[in-house]
Amino acid sequence: MVRPQEVKAPKEKIEVLAILEDGTKTRKGYSIALVKWYAKKAIAIRWDGDDAQDKGFPVTVNGYHPAWFVLPDKLTELYSKDYKELISTMRFIEDLDK
């Protein structure tokens, strides 16, 4: 099982901005992230996998690296509204820790 913070692929096209759901902690089996995809904000998801050796899904074409699946723009718009409050709360908490 790969922690979502460690997923960087496809690295030439994606930048993880925030982990919204860490399925490795909640045991839900999936993770969700706010990402920058081709210079636009988007929502990405992935299945975490079942055990330590499982890379989850998706993985890169060669099968070596865990990857994110970026949702289409219409779905990102729907989910973004729900996550805006969560993201601002997460940032507030991070600022308190500084």
mmCIF file with all atom_site columns, C-alpha atoms in Angstrom:
data_model
loop_
_atom_site.group_PDB
_atom_site.id
_atom_site.type_symbol
_atom_site.label_atom_id
_atom_site.label_alt_id
_atom_site.label_comp_id
_atom_site.label_asym_id
_atom_site.label_entity_id
_atom_site.label_seq_id
_atom_site.pdbx_PDB_ins_code
_atom_site.Cartn_x
_atom_site.Cartn_y
_atom_site.Cartn_z
_atom_site.occupancy
_atom_site.B_iso_or_equiv
_atom_site.pdbx_formal_charge
_atom_site.auth_seq_id
_atom_site.auth_comp_id
_atom_site.auth_asym_id
_atom_site.auth_atom_id
_atom_site.pdbx_PDB_model_num
ATOM 1  C CA . MET A 1 1  ? 0.000   0.000  0.000   1.00 0.00 ? 1  MET A CA 1
ATOM 2  C CA . VAL A 1 2  ? 1.405   3.362  -1.027  1.00 0.00 ? 2  VAL A CA 1
ATOM 3  C CA . ARG A 1 3  ? 0.692   6.494  0.997   1.00 0.00 ? 3  ARG A CA 1
ATOM 4  C CA . PRO A 1 4  ? -0.866  9.198  -1.222  1.00 0.00 ? 4  PRO A CA 1
ATOM 5  C CA . GLN A 1 5  ? 1.868   11.661 -0.185  1.00 0.00 ? 5  GLN A CA 1
ATOM 6  C CA . GLU A 1 6  ? 4.371   9.421  -2.003  1.00 0.00 ? 6  GLU A CA 1
ATOM 7  C CA . VAL A 1 7  ? 2.451   9.331  -5.315  1.00 0.00 ? 7  VAL A CA 1
ATOM 8  C CA . LYS A 1 8  ? 4.099   11.700 -7.797  1.00 0.00 ? 8  LYS A CA 1
ATOM 9  C CA . ALA A 1 9  ? 3.153   10.249 -11.202 1.00 0.00 ? 9  ALA A CA 1
ATOM 10 C CA . PRO A 1 10 ? 2.697   11.298 -13.874 1.00 0.00 ? 10 PRO A CA 1
ATOM 11 C CA . LYS A 1 11 ? 5.439   13.592 -12.586 1.00 0.00 ? 11 LYS A CA 1
ATOM 12 C CA . GLU A 1 12 ? 5.867   15.689 -15.737 1.00 0.00 ? 12 GLU A CA 1
ATOM 13 C CA . LYS A 1 13 ? 2.189   16.687 -15.715 1.00 0.00 ? 13 LYS A CA 1
ATOM 14 C CA . ILE A 1 14 ? 0.965   16.742 -12.128 1.00 0.00 ? 14 ILE A CA 1
ATOM 15 C CA . GLU A 1 15 ? 1.701   18.568 -8.885  1.00 0.00 ? 15 GLU A CA 1
ATOM 16 C CA . VAL A 1 16 ? -0.038  17.479 -5.679  1.00 0.00 ? 16 VAL A CA 1
ATOM 17 C CA . LEU A 1 17 ? -1.309  20.550 -3.822  1.00 0.00 ? 17 LEU A CA 1
ATOM 18 C CA . ALA A 1 18 ? -3.144  18.852 -0.933  1.00 0.00 ? 18 ALA A CA 1
ATOM 19 C CA . ILE A 1 19 ? -4.202  15.376 0.161   1.00 0.00 ? 19 ILE A CA 1
ATOM 20 C CA . LEU A 1 20 ? -7.944  15.594 0.804   1.00 0.00 ? 20 LEU A CA 1
ATOM 21 C CA . GLU A 1 21 ? -8.548  11.975 1.790   1.00 0.00 ? 21 GLU A CA 1
ATOM 22 C CA . ASP A 1 22 ? -5.743  9.687  2.941   1.00 0.00 ? 22 ASP A CA 1
ATOM 23 C CA . GLY A 1 23 ? -7.214  6.229  2.502   1.00 0.00 ? 23 GLY A CA 1
ATOM 24 C CA . THR A 1 24 ? -4.184  4.604  4.107   1.00 0.00 ? 24 THR A CA 1
ATOM 25 C CA . LYS A 1 25 ? -5.161  6.292  7.392   1.00 0.00 ? 25 LYS A CA 1
ATOM 26 C CA . THR A 1 26 ? -8.944  6.007  7.132   1.00 0.00 ? 26 THR A CA 1
ATOM 27 C CA . ARG A 1 27 ? -8.821  2.461  5.707   1.00 0.00 ? 27 ARG A CA 1
ATOM 28 C CA . LYS A 1 28 ? -11.329 3.467  3.029   1.00 0.00 ? 28 LYS A CA 1
ATOM 29 C CA . GLY A 1 29 ? -9.139  1.992  0.301   1.00 0.00 ? 29 GLY A CA 1
ATOM 30 C CA . TYR A 1 30 ? -8.923  5.126  -1.839  1.00 0.00 ? 30 TYR A CA 1
ATOM 31 C CA . SER A 1 31 ? -7.235  8.512  -1.649  1.00 0.00 ? 31 SER A CA 1
ATOM 32 C CA . ILE A 1 32 ? -8.236  11.895 -3.070  1.00 0.00 ? 32 ILE A CA 1
ATOM 33 C CA . ALA A 1 33 ? -5.957  14.852 -3.822  1.00 0.00 ? 33 ALA A CA 1
ATOM 34 C CA . LEU A 1 34 ? -6.202  18.405 -5.049  1.00 0.00 ? 34 LEU A CA 1
ATOM 35 C CA . VAL A 1 35 ? -3.664  18.635 -7.867  1.00 0.00 ? 35 VAL A CA 1
ATOM 36 C CA . LYS A 1 36 ? -2.386  21.010 -10.497 1.00 0.00 ? 36 LYS A CA 1
ATOM 37 C CA . TRP A 1 37 ? -2.804  19.274 -13.870 1.00 0.00 ? 37 TRP A CA 1
ATOM 38 C CA . TYR A 1 38 ? -1.491  21.122 -16.915 1.00 0.00 ? 38 TYR A CA 1
ATOM 39 C CA . ALA A 1 39 ? -1.549  24.385 -14.894 1.00 0.00 ? 39 ALA A CA 1
ATOM 40 C CA . LYS A 1 40 ? -5.211  23.927 -13.802 1.00 0.00 ? 40 LYS A CA 1
ATOM 41 C CA . LYS A 1 41 ? -6.519  22.802 -10.423 1.00 0.00 ? 41 LYS A CA 1
ATOM 42 C CA . ALA A 1 42 ? -8.172  19.397 -10.508 1.00 0.00 ? 42 ALA A CA 1
ATOM 43 C CA . ILE A 1 43 ? -9.232  16.519 -8.282  1.00 0.00 ? 43 ILE A CA 1
ATOM 44 C CA . ALA A 1 44 ? -7.357  13.216 -8.572  1.00 0.00 ? 44 ALA A CA 1
ATOM 45 C CA . ILE A 1 45 ? -8.158  9.816  -7.077  1.00 0.00 ? 45 ILE A CA 1
ATOM 46 C CA . ARG A 1 46 ? -6.520  6.401  -6.716  1.00 0.00 ? 46 ARG A CA 1
ATOM 47 C CA . TRP A 1 47 ? -7.039  3.021  -5.087  1.00 0.00 ? 47 TRP A CA 1
ATOM 48 C CA . ASP A 1 48 ? -4.432  2.552  -2.353  1.00 0.00 ? 48 ASP A CA 1
ATOM 49 C CA . GLY A 1 49 ? -3.876  -1.204 -2.621  1.00 0.00 ? 49 GLY A CA 1
ATOM 50 C CA . ASP A 1 50 ? -4.297  -4.069 -0.193  1.00 0.00 ? 50 ASP A CA 1
ATOM 51 C CA . ASP A 1 51 ? -0.863  -4.755 1.293   1.00 0.00 ? 51 ASP A CA 1
ATOM 52 C CA . ALA A 1 52 ? 2.691   -3.400 1.571   1.00 0.00 ? 52 ALA A CA 1
ATOM 53 C CA . GLN A 1 53 ? 3.745   -4.653 -1.885  1.00 0.00 ? 53 GLN A CA 1
ATOM 54 C CA . ASP A 1 54 ? 0.592   -3.480 -3.691  1.00 0.00 ? 54 ASP A CA 1
ATOM 55 C CA . LYS A 1 55 ? 1.100   -0.190 -5.569  1.00 0.00 ? 55 LYS A CA 1
ATOM 56 C CA . GLY A 1 56 ? -2.628  0.401  -5.868  1.00 0.00 ? 56 GLY A CA 1
ATOM 57 C CA . PHE A 1 57 ? -4.241  1.679  -9.061  1.00 0.00 ? 57 PHE A CA 1
ATOM 58 C CA . PRO A 1 58 ? -3.527  3.360  -11.350 1.00 0.00 ? 58 PRO A CA 1
ATOM 59 C CA . VAL A 1 59 ? 0.178   2.811  -11.964 1.00 0.00 ? 59 VAL A CA 1
ATOM 60 C CA . THR A 1 60 ? 2.410   4.172  -14.730 1.00 0.00 ? 60 THR A CA 1
ATOM 61 C CA . VAL A 1 61 ? 2.490   2.338  -18.064 1.00 0.00 ? 61 VAL A CA 1
ATOM 62 C CA . ASN A 1 62 ? 5.629   0.443  -17.112 1.00 0.00 ? 62 ASN A CA 1
ATOM 63 C CA . GLY A 1 63 ? 3.958   -0.595 -13.847 1.00 0.00 ? 63 GLY A CA 1
ATOM 64 C CA . TYR A 1 64 ? 6.742   0.728  -11.638 1.00 0.00 ? 64 TYR A CA 1
ATOM 65 C CA . HIS A 1 65 ? 5.191   3.843  -10.131 1.00 0.00 ? 65 HIS A CA 1
ATOM 66 C CA . PRO A 1 66 ? 1.845   4.529  -8.466  1.00 0.00 ? 66 PRO A CA 1
ATOM 67 C CA . ALA A 1 67 ? -0.077  7.283  -10.247 1.00 0.00 ? 67 ALA A CA 1
ATOM 68 C CA . TRP A 1 68 ? -3.094  9.558  -9.884  1.00 0.00 ? 68 TRP A CA 1
ATOM 69 C CA . PHE A 1 69 ? -6.244  9.475  -12.031 1.00 0.00 ? 69 PHE A CA 1
ATOM 70 C CA . VAL A 1 70 ? -7.378  13.035 -12.726 1.00 0.00 ? 70 VAL A CA 1
ATOM 71 C CA . LEU A 1 71 ? -11.134 13.519 -12.816 1.00 0.00 ? 71 LEU A CA 1
ATOM 72 C CA . PRO A 1 72 ? -12.745 15.330 -15.770 1.00 0.00 ? 72 PRO A CA 1
ATOM 73 C CA . ASP A 1 73 ? -13.309 19.081 -15.354 1.00 0.00 ? 73 ASP A CA 1
ATOM 74 C CA . LYS A 1 74 ? -17.062 18.750 -14.706 1.00 0.00 ? 74 LYS A CA 1
ATOM 75 C CA . LEU A 1 75 ? -16.469 16.393 -11.776 1.00 0.00 ? 75 LEU A CA 1
ATOM 76 C CA . THR A 1 76 ? -13.683 18.586 -10.435 1.00 0.00 ? 76 THR A CA 1
ATOM 77 C CA . GLU A 1 77 ? -16.099 21.531 -10.367 1.00 0.00 ? 77 GLU A CA 1
ATOM 78 C CA . LEU A 1 78 ? -18.577 19.517 -8.286  1.00 0.00 ? 78 LEU A CA 1
ATOM 79 C CA . TYR A 1 79 ? -16.020 18.231 -5.799  1.00 0.00 ? 79 TYR A CA 1
ATOM 80 C CA . SER A 1 80 ? -14.123 21.517 -5.552  1.00 0.00 ? 80 SER A CA 1
ATOM 81 C CA . LYS A 1 81 ? -17.092 23.215 -3.907  1.00 0.00 ? 81 LYS A CA 1
ATOM 82 C CA . ASP A 1 82 ? -17.151 20.587 -1.161  1.00 0.00 ? 82 ASP A CA 1
ATOM 83 C CA . TYR A 1 83 ? -13.400 20.658 -0.615  1.00 0.00 ? 83 TYR A CA 1
ATOM 84 C CA . LYS A 1 84 ? -12.813 24.430 -0.526  1.00 0.00 ? 84 LYS A CA 1
ATOM 85 C CA . GLU A 1 85 ? -13.835 24.610 3.124   1.00 0.00 ? 85 GLU A CA 1
ATOM 86 C CA . LEU A 1 86 ? -11.794 21.516 3.992   1.00 0.00 ? 86 LEU A CA 1
ATOM 87 C CA . ILE A 1 87 ? -8.683  22.934 2.301   1.00 0.00 ? 87 ILE A CA 1
ATOM 88 C CA . SER A 1 88 ? -8.960  26.283 4.093   1.00 0.00 ? 88 SER A CA 1
ATOM 89 C CA . THR A 1 89 ? -9.380  24.446 7.414   1.00 0.00 ? 89 THR A CA 1
ATOM 90 C CA . MET A 1 90 ? -6.324  22.284 6.689   1.00 0.00 ? 90 MET A CA 1
ATOM 91 C CA . ARG A 1 91 ? -4.233  25.370 5.879   1.00 0.00 ? 91 ARG A CA 1
ATOM 92 C CA . PHE A 1 92 ? -5.410  27.100 9.060   1.00 0.00 ? 92 PHE A CA 1
ATOM 93 C CA . ILE A 1 93 ? -4.333  24.090 11.131  1.00 0.00 ? 93 ILE A CA 1
ATOM 94 C CA . GLU A 1 94 ? -0.955  23.936 9.349   1.00 0.00 ? 94 GLU A CA 1
ATOM 95 C CA . ASP A 1 95 ? -0.408  27.638 10.100  1.00 0.00 ? 95 ASP A CA 1
ATOM 96 C CA . LEU A 1 96 ? -1.096  27.002 13.790  1.00 0.00 ? 96 LEU A CA 1
ATOM 97 C CA . ASP A 1 97 ? 1.672   24.389 13.834  1.00 0.00 ? 97 ASP A CA 1
ATOM 98 C CA . LYS A 1 98 ? 4.277   26.871 12.550  1.00 0.00 ? 98 LYS A CA 1
#
